[in-house]
Amino acid sequence: MSTKVYISGRLCPREEAKISVFDHGLLYGDGVFEGLRSYGGRVFRLEEHLRRLWDSARAISLEIPISIHDMASAVQQTLEANHIQDGYVRLIITRGAGPLGLDPNETADPQVIIIADHIQLYPREFYEKGLEIITASTIRNHPAALSPSIKSLNYLNNILAKLEGLQAGCVEALMLNFKGEVAECTGDNIFLVRGGELFTPPLDAGLLDGITRRAVIDLAREAGMVVHETTLAKDDVYAADECFLTGSAAEVVPVIKVDQCVIGDGRPGPLTRQLTSAFRELTRKP
Ligand code: PMP
């Protein structure tokens, strides 16, 4: 059965899901997107993802041509048309087609695209044994240049850091901000554990306000853990007892080595394991 993609208000076979080569989403990365997860046919934190999508669009003065309510139904419709219970949904809004200039006011017909797919980002082994990552030399975008809180179609900043990671044999890479502080990874937020407490960089360090990050902070607090959203240096990562990453696709994944430094005893730590299962329980709850 062919995959069905939602585009311009209708579901069509993937081969027919096409956009104009003049779309500024393609020409300039002018657009926004979201990555969501569905568990048992229900999208996890759909409202939060849609709010973030609308916020990203507003930040680049892009008007999404359908209502939040219609978007929510379209997501559900796309999942159902593809018979996906547990999967990944990519929501994309492009600026629309226009002449070969930058001016967004010259464009028309922004495209709303929804792709639902089966996806497993990391192999099981990474969850059991933990990831090794490196610190990229590519710094995270300066918030005054392109705010990392905007989930735009321009992901080159992250891709350059990801390439550095891959070059070093790592699937993720840590990114520092322009001040040299820890920001986030290329597609995941980062947490540390030290002395039984949790630490994660604050939003003003220049990072995506991750929905998994928020959920994990809530779960940790509910479990009685102390969570600090505070400025972190690379040395704090090296000295951590535990480290883990969060993201819609990755969920919660342990990190056991950063650059040359082994984290803790080189195995996923107890708080990481506790939060990994708490998150699994939360997402798979009926
Ligand atoms: N940071 C970046 C740069 C991301 O692209 C993502 C999403 N893949 C995240 C963090 C995690 O955000 P979320 O938990 O909302 O998926």
XYZ file of C-alpha atoms and ligand atoms in Angstrom:
302
model
C 0.000 0.000 0.000
C 1.383 3.341 -1.029
C 2.074 6.003 1.600
C -0.437 8.847 1.561
C 0.804 12.367 2.042
C -1.413 15.289 2.994
C -0.681 18.255 0.776
C -2.759 21.307 -0.060
C -5.855 20.004 1.635
C -5.912 16.494 0.225
C -4.343 13.118 0.785
C -2.485 11.815 -2.234
C -0.072 8.958 -3.022
C 3.524 9.904 -2.127
C 4.561 9.928 -5.801
C 2.058 12.708 -6.441
C 2.944 14.804 -3.386
C 4.946 17.578 -5.037
C 5.640 21.266 -4.537
C 6.813 23.952 -6.918
C 10.558 24.401 -7.480
C 9.783 28.099 -6.935
C 8.526 27.496 -3.404
C 10.607 29.606 -1.025
C 10.598 26.689 1.404
C 12.900 24.979 -1.089
C 14.696 28.049 -2.426
C 15.512 29.614 0.956
C 14.456 27.260 3.745
C 11.667 29.765 4.274
C 9.086 27.858 6.259
C 8.539 26.021 9.513
C 8.047 22.439 10.633
C 7.239 20.123 13.511
C 8.103 16.525 14.346
C 5.504 14.664 16.394
C 4.998 11.158 17.667
C 1.922 9.036 17.677
C 1.478 6.295 20.258
C -1.436 3.885 19.902
C -2.981 6.128 17.251
C -2.861 9.245 19.465
C -0.421 12.096 18.964
C 1.620 12.929 22.056
C 1.146 16.564 23.169
C -0.464 17.557 19.858
C -1.665 20.938 21.185
C 1.848 21.866 22.366
C 3.358 20.953 19.004
C 0.716 22.951 17.159
C 1.212 25.952 19.432
C 4.966 25.803 18.795
C 4.337 25.520 15.047
C 2.102 28.584 15.115
C 4.654 30.459 17.262
C 7.457 29.585 14.820
C 5.299 30.730 11.906
C 4.442 34.004 13.638
C 8.140 34.620 14.327
C 8.832 34.564 10.578
C 5.574 36.381 9.655
C 4.157 33.335 7.931
C 0.430 32.897 8.076
C -0.601 29.251 8.220
C -3.492 28.948 5.761
C -5.614 26.590 7.865
C -6.917 26.724 11.422
C -5.285 24.890 14.357
C -8.420 22.800 14.614
C -8.280 21.748 10.948
C -4.571 21.004 11.291
C -5.255 18.694 14.228
C -7.883 16.802 12.184
C -5.594 16.641 9.153
C -2.846 15.065 11.304
C -5.265 12.440 12.597
C -6.620 11.840 9.087
C -3.092 11.323 7.711
C -2.231 8.826 10.444
C -5.438 6.910 9.801
C -5.014 6.914 6.007
C -1.604 5.307 6.516
C -2.824 2.896 9.231
C -0.174 4.161 11.615
C -0.674 3.615 15.323
C 2.900 4.112 16.546
C 4.810 6.430 14.298
C 6.238 9.794 13.476
C 4.470 12.762 11.909
C 6.226 15.577 10.090
C 4.287 18.810 9.643
C 5.682 21.293 7.137
C 4.522 24.768 6.163
C 6.334 26.384 3.268
C 6.263 30.077 2.365
C 4.790 29.277 -1.040
C 5.931 29.919 -4.610
C 7.237 33.238 -5.856
C 9.915 34.882 -7.977
C 13.613 34.247 -7.390
C 13.951 37.068 -4.891
C 13.887 36.861 -1.117
C 10.741 38.956 -0.673
C 8.146 36.799 1.119
C 5.443 39.315 0.145
C 5.850 38.225 -3.476
C 4.967 34.605 -2.706
C 1.594 32.901 -2.777
C 0.004 29.654 -1.776
C 1.951 28.401 1.249
C 1.886 24.603 1.315
C 0.737 22.566 4.270
C 2.312 19.122 4.124
C 1.805 16.242 6.546
C 3.839 13.047 6.305
C 3.110 10.134 8.623
C 5.677 7.377 8.745
C 7.021 4.493 10.766
C 10.277 5.662 12.274
C 12.748 4.489 14.858
C 15.505 6.985 15.211
C 18.078 5.073 17.207
C 18.723 1.345 17.457
C 17.726 -0.346 20.719
C 21.361 -0.788 21.701
C 21.772 2.971 22.167
C 19.032 2.987 24.807
C 20.586 0.057 26.630
C 24.250 1.018 26.403
C 24.085 4.775 25.841
C 25.411 7.099 23.141
C 28.863 8.501 22.607
C 28.771 12.075 21.369
C 31.226 14.822 20.560
C 31.139 18.587 20.952
C 30.813 20.213 17.539
C 32.960 23.199 16.663
C 29.949 24.648 14.829
C 28.202 26.856 17.404
C 24.425 27.030 17.704
C 22.898 29.966 15.817
C 23.168 33.280 17.628
C 19.607 33.993 18.835
C 19.799 37.450 17.275
C 20.672 35.909 13.899
C 18.147 33.070 13.761
C 16.569 32.136 17.055
C 16.920 28.417 17.863
C 13.412 28.653 19.328
C 12.069 28.926 15.765
C 11.728 25.484 14.209
C 12.371 26.707 10.697
C 13.052 24.733 7.529
C 16.581 26.137 7.646
C 18.396 23.466 9.658
C 21.843 23.943 8.150
C 23.295 25.074 11.472
C 22.325 21.723 12.994
C 23.280 19.769 9.876
C 26.823 21.172 9.927
C 27.198 20.071 13.550
C 25.628 16.700 12.728
C 28.213 16.205 9.954
C 30.975 16.818 12.487
C 29.397 14.196 14.744
C 29.092 11.664 11.935
C 32.686 12.308 10.902
C 33.670 11.300 14.431
C 31.404 8.223 14.327
C 28.684 9.768 16.511
C 24.995 10.112 15.664
C 24.574 13.201 17.830
C 26.753 16.198 18.616
C 26.669 18.727 21.410
C 26.362 22.358 20.376
C 27.579 25.314 22.412
C 26.177 28.802 22.024
C 28.125 31.904 20.986
C 29.203 32.384 24.625
C 30.627 28.863 24.801
C 27.792 27.648 27.038
C 26.030 24.345 26.502
C 22.935 24.843 24.319
C 21.584 21.545 22.970
C 22.357 18.758 20.522
C 21.617 18.865 16.800
C 18.130 17.425 17.211
C 17.752 16.837 20.952
C 17.874 18.730 24.243
C 20.443 17.792 26.891
C 20.186 17.016 30.613
C 22.863 16.282 33.222
C 22.640 14.623 36.622
C 24.986 15.702 39.383
C 24.638 14.839 43.073
C 21.156 13.394 42.479
C 19.817 16.613 40.897
C 18.972 17.435 37.278
C 20.481 20.253 35.251
C 19.499 21.489 31.808
C 20.372 24.717 29.970
C 17.768 27.499 30.216
C 15.841 28.563 27.094
C 17.818 31.801 26.894
C 20.981 29.771 26.250
C 19.530 29.557 22.705
C 17.825 26.230 22.188
C 14.580 24.733 21.013
C 11.922 24.692 23.735
C 11.619 20.933 23.423
C 8.301 19.323 24.206
C 10.034 16.191 25.462
C 12.295 18.437 27.586
C 9.207 19.988 29.204
C 7.605 16.582 29.770
C 10.794 15.204 31.347
C 11.152 18.237 33.641
C 7.563 17.666 34.825
C 8.103 13.930 35.299
C 11.311 14.541 37.259
C 9.632 17.074 39.557
C 6.649 14.778 40.068
C 9.116 12.078 41.127
C 10.571 14.476 43.709
C 13.780 15.320 41.826
C 15.232 18.822 41.919
C 15.562 20.290 38.396
C 17.742 23.301 37.631
C 17.415 25.209 34.363
C 20.797 26.829 34.538
C 23.793 27.864 32.468
C 26.123 24.931 31.877
C 29.689 24.754 30.616
C 31.286 21.925 28.692
C 33.195 21.025 31.866
C 29.881 20.502 33.678
C 29.035 17.883 31.076
C 32.393 16.167 31.528
C 31.972 16.154 35.321
C 28.353 14.906 35.278
C 27.335 11.657 36.974
C 24.803 11.051 34.198
C 23.821 12.643 30.923
C 20.849 12.071 28.643
C 19.160 13.610 25.618
C 15.468 14.221 24.958
C 13.517 14.616 21.731
C 10.251 13.540 20.146
C 11.939 10.969 17.936
C 14.654 9.855 20.369
C 12.473 10.093 23.534
C 15.019 9.801 26.386
C 18.419 8.409 25.408
C 21.434 8.005 27.708
C 24.851 9.463 26.870
C 27.884 7.652 28.268
C 30.770 9.500 26.638
C 31.268 13.113 25.535
C 34.456 13.838 23.598
C 37.237 12.059 25.500
C 35.305 11.931 28.788
C 33.425 8.922 30.081
C 30.281 10.040 31.938
C 29.832 8.461 35.381
C 30.801 4.798 35.222
C 30.194 4.613 31.474
C 26.752 3.073 31.799
C 23.290 4.665 31.775
C 22.721 5.918 35.331
C 19.777 5.286 37.685
C 17.995 8.626 37.226
C 18.309 8.353 33.452
C 16.801 4.874 33.586
C 14.024 6.034 35.898
C 13.112 8.930 33.597
C 13.366 6.766 30.481
C 10.740 4.417 31.867
C 8.601 7.229 33.283
C 8.548 8.831 29.832
C 7.714 5.518 28.147
C 4.873 5.020 30.588
C 3.569 8.546 30.011
C 3.540 8.195 26.232
C 2.086 4.684 26.158
C -0.565 5.375 28.779
C -4.078 4.477 27.509
N 16.489 20.611 19.697
C 16.422 20.591 18.363
C 17.383 21.411 17.582
C 15.451 19.819 17.715
O 15.373 19.803 16.380
C 14.556 19.048 18.486
C 13.478 18.234 17.819
N 13.991 17.180 17.053
C 14.683 19.070 19.887
C 15.648 19.887 20.457
C 13.753 18.293 20.756
O 12.466 18.864 20.741
P 11.147 18.003 20.947
O 11.291 17.337 22.277
O 10.049 18.997 20.942
O 11.066 17.025 19.850
